[in-house]
Short mmCIF file of C-alpha atoms in Angstrom, two decimals:
data_model
loop_
_atom_site.label_atom_id
_atom_site.label_comp_id
_atom_site.label_asym_id
_atom_site.label_seq_id
_atom_site.Cartn_x
_atom_site.Cartn_y
_atom_site.Cartn_z
CA MET A 30 229.22 105.64 30.15
CA THR A 31 227.28 108.21 32.18
CA ALA A 32 226.26 107.72 35.77
CA ARG A 33 222.65 107.47 34.59
CA ALA A 34 223.44 104.65 32.17
CA ARG A 35 225.12 102.69 34.92
CA SER A 36 222.23 103.07 37.35
CA ARG A 37 219.52 100.41 37.68
CA LEU A 38 216.50 100.54 35.41
CA SER A 39 213.28 102.03 36.72
CA ALA A 40 210.58 99.53 37.67
CA GLU A 41 208.49 100.82 34.78
CA ARG A 42 211.28 100.38 32.24
CA GLU A 43 212.06 96.94 33.65
CA GLY A 44 208.41 95.93 33.24
CA GLU A 45 208.41 97.15 29.63
CA ILE A 46 211.46 95.08 28.78
CA LEU A 47 210.15 91.94 30.49
CA ARG A 48 206.84 92.21 28.63
CA ALA A 49 208.76 92.60 25.37
CA VAL A 50 210.77 89.49 26.18
CA LEU A 51 207.57 87.47 26.56
CA GLU A 52 206.26 88.83 23.24
CA LEU A 53 209.51 87.90 21.52
CA LEU A 54 209.47 84.47 23.11
CA ARG A 55 205.99 83.84 21.74
CA GLU A 56 207.08 85.02 18.30
CA HIS A 57 210.46 83.29 18.03
CA GLY A 58 210.72 80.58 20.70
CA TYR A 59 213.52 80.31 23.20
CA GLU A 60 216.29 79.15 20.92
CA ALA A 61 215.85 81.82 18.27
CA LEU A 62 215.44 84.59 20.84
CA THR A 63 218.64 86.63 21.02
CA MET A 64 219.75 89.51 23.20
CA ASP A 65 220.07 91.50 19.95
CA LEU A 66 216.36 91.00 19.28
CA VAL A 67 215.48 92.11 22.80
CA ALA A 68 217.76 95.14 22.54
CA ALA A 69 216.25 96.15 19.19
CA ARG A 70 212.64 95.68 20.27
CA THR A 71 213.09 97.56 23.54
CA ARG A 72 215.53 100.18 22.18
CA SER A 73 218.01 99.36 24.89
CA SER A 74 221.66 98.39 24.71
CA LYS A 75 222.79 94.82 25.13
CA ALA A 76 225.13 96.07 27.85
CA THR A 77 222.10 97.28 29.82
CA LEU A 78 220.35 93.93 29.40
CA TYR A 79 223.39 91.94 30.49
CA ARG A 80 224.07 94.28 33.42
CA GLN A 81 220.53 93.88 34.70
CA TRP A 82 219.87 90.18 33.96
CA GLU A 83 223.29 88.56 33.33
CA SER A 84 222.16 86.06 30.70
CA LYS A 85 219.40 85.25 28.25
CA ALA A 86 218.32 82.35 30.44
CA ARG A 87 217.90 84.60 33.46
CA LEU A 88 216.15 87.34 31.49
CA VAL A 89 213.64 84.86 30.10
CA LEU A 90 212.97 83.20 33.45
CA VAL A 91 212.54 86.49 35.27
CA ALA A 92 210.09 87.57 32.55
CA LEU A 93 208.23 84.31 32.95
CA ARG A 94 208.05 84.58 36.71
CA ARG A 95 206.86 88.18 36.44
CA ALA A 96 204.09 87.03 34.08
CA GLY A 97 202.78 84.87 36.89
CA GLY A 98 202.11 87.98 38.99
CA THR A 99 204.01 89.03 42.06
CA PRO A 100 207.63 88.08 42.75
CA GLY A 101 207.72 84.46 43.83
CA ASN A 102 204.17 84.12 42.55
CA GLY A 103 202.39 84.38 45.85
CA GLY A 104 204.50 86.10 48.49
CA ASP A 105 201.46 88.30 49.23
CA ILE A 106 199.07 85.38 49.89
CA ASP A 107 197.77 85.26 53.47
CA THR A 108 194.16 84.12 53.70
CA GLY A 109 194.33 82.99 57.32
CA SER A 110 194.40 79.22 56.69
CA VAL A 111 196.73 76.72 55.02
CA ALA A 112 193.85 75.44 52.88
CA GLY A 113 192.96 78.95 51.72
CA ASP A 114 196.58 79.91 51.06
CA LEU A 115 197.38 76.77 49.10
CA ARG A 116 194.18 76.99 47.05
CA GLU A 117 194.97 80.59 46.13
CA LEU A 118 198.57 79.69 45.25
CA MET A 119 197.41 76.80 43.05
CA ARG A 120 194.73 78.95 41.43
CA ARG A 121 197.42 81.43 40.38
CA ALA A 122 199.72 78.63 39.24
CA GLY A 123 196.92 77.23 37.07
CA ASP A 124 196.18 80.62 35.50
CA HIS A 125 199.90 81.01 34.85
CA VAL A 126 200.06 77.59 33.16
CA VAL A 127 197.08 78.33 30.92
CA GLN A 128 198.31 81.79 29.97
CA ASN A 129 201.85 80.65 29.23
CA THR A 130 201.41 77.13 27.89
CA GLU A 131 203.65 77.62 24.87
CA LEU A 132 206.35 79.34 26.87
CA LEU A 133 206.33 76.66 29.53
CA ARG A 134 206.56 73.97 26.88
CA ALA A 135 209.57 75.69 25.32
CA LEU A 136 211.10 76.03 28.77
CA ALA A 137 210.52 72.35 29.60
CA LEU A 138 212.19 71.40 26.33
CA GLU A 139 215.23 73.51 27.20
CA LEU A 140 215.37 72.12 30.73
CA HIS A 141 215.43 68.57 29.39
CA ARG A 142 217.94 69.44 26.69
CA GLY A 143 220.71 70.42 29.03
CA THR A 144 221.85 71.84 32.29
CA GLU A 145 222.54 75.37 31.07
CA LEU A 146 219.14 76.66 32.06
CA ARG A 147 218.64 74.43 35.08
CA GLU A 148 220.59 76.35 37.65
CA THR A 149 218.88 79.59 36.69
CA PHE A 150 215.49 77.88 36.68
CA ARG A 151 216.11 76.61 40.18
CA GLU A 152 217.20 79.99 41.44
CA VAL A 153 214.63 82.19 39.67
CA ILE A 154 211.53 80.00 39.65
CA LEU A 155 211.80 76.97 41.90
CA LEU A 156 213.43 78.27 45.07
CA PRO A 157 211.23 81.41 45.35
CA GLU A 158 208.16 79.19 44.88
CA ILE A 159 209.38 76.81 47.58
CA GLU A 160 210.05 79.79 49.85
CA VAL A 161 206.44 80.95 49.44
CA LEU A 162 205.20 77.45 50.26
CA ARG A 163 207.48 77.25 53.29
CA THR A 164 206.06 80.52 54.63
CA ILE A 165 202.52 79.20 54.20
CA LEU A 166 203.40 75.94 55.97
CA ASP A 167 205.29 77.71 58.77
CA ARG A 168 202.28 79.92 59.47
CA GLY A 169 200.08 76.80 59.52
CA VAL A 170 202.39 75.14 62.04
CA ALA A 171 202.42 78.32 64.18
CA ARG A 172 198.60 78.42 64.13
CA GLY A 173 198.46 74.74 65.06
CA GLU A 174 196.69 73.78 61.81
CA ILE A 175 199.36 71.32 60.74
CA THR A 176 202.19 69.46 62.45
CA ALA A 177 205.83 70.19 61.69
CA GLY A 178 206.67 66.63 60.51
CA GLY A 179 204.43 66.59 57.43
CA PRO A 180 205.34 66.96 53.76
CA SER A 181 207.91 69.69 53.17
CA ALA A 182 207.60 72.68 50.86
CA GLU A 183 209.87 70.80 48.43
CA GLU A 184 207.58 67.78 48.43
CA ILE A 185 204.50 69.88 47.82
CA THR A 186 206.38 71.48 44.94
CA TYR A 187 206.94 68.00 43.51
CA MET A 188 203.21 67.27 43.76
CA LEU A 189 202.42 70.52 41.97
CA MET A 190 205.01 69.85 39.26
CA GLY A 191 203.64 66.36 38.76
CA ALA A 192 200.12 67.69 38.30
CA ILE A 193 201.33 70.33 35.83
CA VAL A 194 203.51 67.92 33.84
CA GLY A 195 201.21 64.93 34.14
CA ARG A 196 197.79 66.26 33.21
CA PRO A 197 198.64 67.08 29.58
CA LEU A 198 200.14 63.60 29.21
CA LEU A 199 197.20 61.80 30.75
CA GLU A 200 194.22 63.97 29.84
CA GLU A 201 195.55 66.10 26.99
CA ARG A 202 194.53 69.20 28.91
CA GLU A 203 196.62 71.79 30.68
CA ALA A 204 196.63 71.91 34.48
CA ASP A 205 194.29 74.90 34.82
CA ALA A 206 193.28 76.64 38.05
CA GLU A 207 190.24 74.44 38.64
CA PHE A 208 192.31 71.28 38.27
CA LEU A 209 195.14 72.46 40.53
CA VAL A 210 192.71 73.59 43.23
CA ARG A 211 191.11 70.13 43.04
CA CYS A 212 194.57 68.55 43.36
CA THR A 213 195.17 70.72 46.40
CA ASP A 214 192.03 69.31 47.99
CA THR A 215 192.62 65.67 47.04
CA MET A 216 196.42 65.38 47.27
CA VAL A 217 198.15 68.21 49.08
CA LEU A 218 195.81 68.97 51.98
CA PRO A 219 195.22 65.29 52.86
CA ALA A 220 198.99 64.73 52.83
CA LEU A 221 199.30 67.66 55.28
CA GLY A 222 196.51 66.24 57.44
CA VAL A 223 194.26 69.25 56.76
CA PRO A 224 190.58 68.57 56.07
CA PRO A 225 190.08 69.94 52.53
CA ARG A 226 186.72 71.58 53.22
CA PRO A 227 186.90 72.86 56.77
CA MET B 26 205.03 35.01 3.28
CA THR B 27 204.97 31.71 5.13
CA ALA B 28 202.62 30.89 7.98
CA ARG B 29 205.62 30.92 10.29
CA ALA B 30 206.64 34.44 9.24
CA ARG B 31 203.13 35.71 9.86
CA SER B 32 202.89 34.16 13.32
CA ARG B 33 203.76 36.15 16.44
CA LEU B 34 207.34 36.24 17.62
CA SER B 35 208.40 33.93 20.41
CA ALA B 36 208.77 35.55 23.81
CA GLU B 37 212.49 34.90 23.63
CA ARG B 38 212.86 36.52 20.21
CA GLU B 39 210.74 39.46 21.34
CA GLY B 40 212.99 39.93 24.36
CA GLU B 41 216.09 39.88 22.15
CA ILE B 42 214.69 42.57 19.88
CA LEU B 43 213.57 44.78 22.76
CA ARG B 44 216.99 44.55 24.39
CA ALA B 45 218.59 45.48 21.07
CA VAL B 46 216.27 48.50 20.80
CA LEU B 47 217.47 49.75 24.19
CA GLU B 48 221.09 49.28 23.13
CA LEU B 49 220.47 51.20 19.93
CA LEU B 50 218.67 53.93 21.84
CA ARG B 51 221.65 54.37 24.12
CA GLU B 52 223.98 54.49 21.12
CA HIS B 53 221.99 56.74 18.81
CA GLY B 54 219.27 58.53 20.78
CA TYR B 55 215.59 58.46 19.88
CA GLU B 56 215.64 60.70 16.85
CA ALA B 57 218.47 58.92 15.04
CA LEU B 58 217.09 55.47 15.83
CA THR B 59 215.45 54.01 12.73
CA MET B 60 213.53 50.83 12.07
CA ASP B 61 216.29 50.02 9.54
CA LEU B 62 218.85 50.08 12.35
CA VAL B 63 216.71 47.83 14.51
CA ALA B 64 216.11 45.43 11.61
CA ALA B 65 219.83 45.27 10.80
CA ARG B 66 220.96 44.78 14.41
CA THR B 67 218.35 42.11 15.14
CA ARG B 68 218.48 40.46 11.69
CA SER B 69 214.74 40.80 11.33
CA SER B 70 212.65 42.36 8.58
CA LYS B 71 211.09 45.78 9.00
CA ALA B 72 207.76 44.13 8.13
CA THR B 73 208.09 41.93 11.21
CA LEU B 74 208.91 44.91 13.40
CA TYR B 75 205.97 46.94 12.12
CA ARG B 76 203.59 43.96 12.36
CA GLN B 77 204.53 43.37 15.97
CA TRP B 78 204.90 46.96 17.26
CA GLU B 79 203.21 49.22 14.67
CA SER B 80 205.57 52.19 15.01
CA LYS B 81 208.98 53.24 16.22
CA ALA B 82 207.35 55.11 19.10
CA ARG B 83 205.53 52.02 20.30
CA LEU B 84 208.56 49.77 19.86
CA VAL B 85 210.71 52.12 21.92
CA LEU B 86 208.15 52.53 24.68
CA VAL B 87 207.46 48.82 24.94
CA ALA B 88 211.22 48.25 25.18
CA LEU B 89 211.44 50.88 27.88
CA ARG B 90 208.57 49.42 29.86
CA ARG B 91 210.06 45.96 29.59
CA ALA B 92 213.36 47.30 30.93
CA GLY B 93 211.50 48.22 34.11
CA GLY B 94 210.73 44.57 34.76
CA THR B 95 207.35 42.94 34.51
CA PRO B 96 204.57 44.18 32.21
CA GLY B 97 203.03 47.27 33.77
CA ASN B 98 206.07 47.42 36.08
CA GLY B 99 204.48 45.86 39.12
CA GLY B 100 201.42 43.78 38.27
CA ASP B 101 202.95 41.01 40.40
CA ILE B 102 203.32 43.13 43.55
CA ASP B 103 201.19 41.95 46.46
CA THR B 104 202.89 42.34 49.83
CA GLY B 105 199.70 42.33 51.88
CA SER B 106 199.56 46.06 52.66
CA VAL B 107 199.13 49.28 50.73
CA ALA B 108 202.29 50.69 52.32
CA GLY B 109 204.31 47.61 51.36
CA ASP B 110 202.92 47.51 47.83
CA LEU B 111 203.54 51.19 47.15
CA ARG B 112 207.05 51.09 48.58
CA GLU B 113 207.91 48.12 46.38
CA LEU B 114 206.40 49.83 43.33
CA MET B 115 208.36 53.02 44.01
CA ARG B 116 211.55 51.07 44.68
CA ARG B 117 211.26 49.50 41.23
CA ALA B 118 210.39 52.86 39.66
CA GLY B 119 213.50 54.38 41.23
CA ASP B 120 215.75 51.57 39.97
CA HIS B 121 214.18 52.02 36.53
CA VAL B 122 214.89 55.76 36.59
CA VAL B 123 218.53 55.29 37.60
CA GLN B 124 219.16 52.51 35.07
CA ASN B 125 217.52 54.38 32.20
CA THR B 126 218.27 58.03 32.95
CA GLU B 127 219.50 58.87 29.46
CA LEU B 128 216.60 57.09 27.79
CA LEU B 129 214.04 58.79 30.00
CA ARG B 130 215.60 62.17 29.28
CA ALA B 131 215.41 61.51 25.54
CA LEU B 132 211.82 60.39 25.98
CA ALA B 133 210.88 63.48 27.98
CA LEU B 134 212.38 65.65 25.28
CA GLU B 135 210.29 63.91 22.64
CA LEU B 136 207.15 64.15 24.75
CA HIS B 137 207.61 67.89 25.11
CA ARG B 138 208.48 68.33 21.46
CA GLY B 139 205.19 67.13 20.10
CA THR B 140 202.14 64.98 20.41
CA GLU B 141 203.34 62.13 18.15
CA LEU B 142 204.66 60.08 21.00
CA ARG B 143 202.16 61.16 23.63
CA GLU B 144 199.29 58.90 22.80
CA THR B 145 201.57 55.86 22.68
CA PHE B 146 203.25 56.93 25.92
CA ARG B 147 199.88 57.16 27.61
CA GLU B 148 198.80 53.76 26.33
CA VAL B 149 202.05 51.83 26.81
CA ILE B 150 203.50 53.39 29.97
CA LEU B 151 201.04 55.59 31.83
CA LEU B 152 197.77 53.64 31.75
CA PRO B 153 199.33 50.26 32.68
CA GLU B 154 201.11 51.98 35.59
CA ILE B 155 197.85 53.57 36.74
CA GLU B 156 196.13 50.19 36.46
CA VAL B 157 198.73 48.64 38.76
CA LEU B 158 198.20 51.47 41.26
CA ARG B 159 194.44 51.10 41.04
CA THR B 160 194.72 47.39 41.86
CA ILE B 161 196.88 48.18 44.89
CA LEU B 162 194.42 50.82 46.10
CA ASP B 163 191.38 48.62 45.47
CA ARG B 164 192.90 45.84 47.55
CA GLY B 165 193.62 48.39 50.29
CA VAL B 166 189.99 49.52 50.26
CA ALA B 167 188.78 45.90 50.34
CA ARG B 168 191.02 45.20 53.35
CA GLY B 169 189.77 48.34 55.07
CA GLU B 170 193.22 49.93 55.13
CA ILE B 171 192.17 53.03 53.18
CA THR B 172 188.86 54.69 52.36
CA ALA B 173 187.48 54.84 48.83
CA GLY B 174 187.36 58.65 48.65
CA GLY B 175 191.12 59.30 48.87
CA PRO B 176 193.60 60.25 46.15
CA SER B 177 193.05 58.28 42.96
CA ALA B 178 195.56 56.14 41.12
CA GLU B 179 195.90 59.01 38.63
CA GLU B 180 196.71 61.49 41.39
CA ILE B 181 199.32 59.20 42.91
CA THR B 182 200.83 58.90 39.44
CA TYR B 183 201.08 62.69 39.33
CA MET B 184 202.91 62.70 42.67
CA LEU B 185 205.33 60.07 41.39
CA MET B 186 205.90 61.95 38.13
CA GLY B 187 206.52 65.16 40.06
CA ALA B 188 209.11 63.48 42.23
CA ILE B 189 210.85 61.96 39.18
CA VAL B 190 210.80 65.19 37.16
CA GLY B 191 211.38 67.52 40.07
CA ARG B 192 214.32 66.00 41.93
CA PRO B 193 216.88 66.49 39.14
CA LEU B 194 215.75 70.12 38.81
CA LEU B 195 215.90 70.85 42.52
CA GLU B 196 218.69 68.60 43.76
CA GLU B 197 220.56 67.69 40.58
CA ARG B 198 220.12 64.02 41.44
CA GLU B 199 217.92 61.41 39.87
CA ALA B 200 214.89 60.13 41.77
CA ASP B 201 216.43 56.83 42.89
CA ALA B 202 214.73 54.05 44.81
CA GLU B 203 215.63 55.43 48.23
CA PHE B 204 214.22 58.85 47.35
CA LEU B 205 210.99 57.51 45.88
CA VAL B 206 210.39 55.22 48.86
CA ARG B 207 210.88 58.25 51.12
CA CYS B 208 208.39 60.21 48.99
CA THR B 209 205.97 57.33 49.40
CA ASP B 210 206.25 57.65 53.16
CA THR B 211 206.08 61.45 53.33
CA MET B 212 203.67 62.29 50.48
CA VAL B 213 201.69 59.34 49.16
CA LEU B 214 200.85 57.36 52.28
CA PRO B 215 199.87 60.43 54.34
CA ALA B 216 197.63 61.59 51.48
CA LEU B 217 195.97 58.15 51.58
CA GLY B 218 195.61 58.36 55.34
CA VAL B 219 197.94 55.38 55.89
CA PRO B 220 200.50 55.62 58.69
CA PRO B 221 203.85 55.33 56.85
CA ARG B 222 205.46 53.01 59.37
CA PRO B 223 202.71 50.71 60.64
#
């Protein structure tokens, strides 16, 4: 193995592979997706894929997170207010849900099926999302917009998950950006003690 | 068919059959559970089962709802305050989750797999639960405890679903009664503008 082969992939090459993974997921579903398929489609070696992403579960989840935009899906958000930040975060989450409905459904199925994917899901998707929320809340506390004893980043994540999981069951519609922004105004901001329309 | 055979089942007989359905679900899982199995175990005819419950999906969901206690899982709750009512409702929901973890996991899998079960789930589980919540909120508005413009019964259901779905993913623990009562105090009551500990 040459030194070059052992080095990390370029950001461009990484992006290419992650986009290919999403394509393959749409075509084959999670279960039928193999590292061989990814290697063939992206003309890379399985060794490279495993070195970079460790497992199929991680590769798929990283690809899914990347599809939602920036790492952590909102680490760049800073509108100057908790209400503005949360609305922007939920808007992105809603767009992500609508654009990746089939993938998210396949993922949910896998998450319910067993624990194999759960740990990776927590690490790659859930904890970064909670970290983004925590940053938004911490800034709000520092600005005096909200008090420190309110709902935690974890609890707001539960509210968001409930809206995303629940709407298709109750209304047979995906939780799109408009819906999640409305939920922010009617559930999340009131729970934080922030007037929804300042 | 005699007049007796055509008549509705007694409440006692109904209860027997629904308990047997839960047993069979635990033994076989949802997919492998057949009306033949239920008929054999309960010594009833499939015709009786279909006449009373229409489909396997409905039979299973009615059995599951019944396992949670009273019809609608809380139509009898009336503690005199919104906080008391919601805490009691969530306490029962948490006990239900812990007692029926495997069944709920099988159900979630089925719900994600397709739409077959969804409509029945909405009708048998979700809408009665929302109706109970709406009654609790309406009483709170009538007593002047909460204002009419706050989170709806549907939105509180989303919060509850998020807590139930999210906790196992984030903490690898089921959403038990203690956890859901805490969520009531930190998420639901603040969103309604009710001080959690009056």
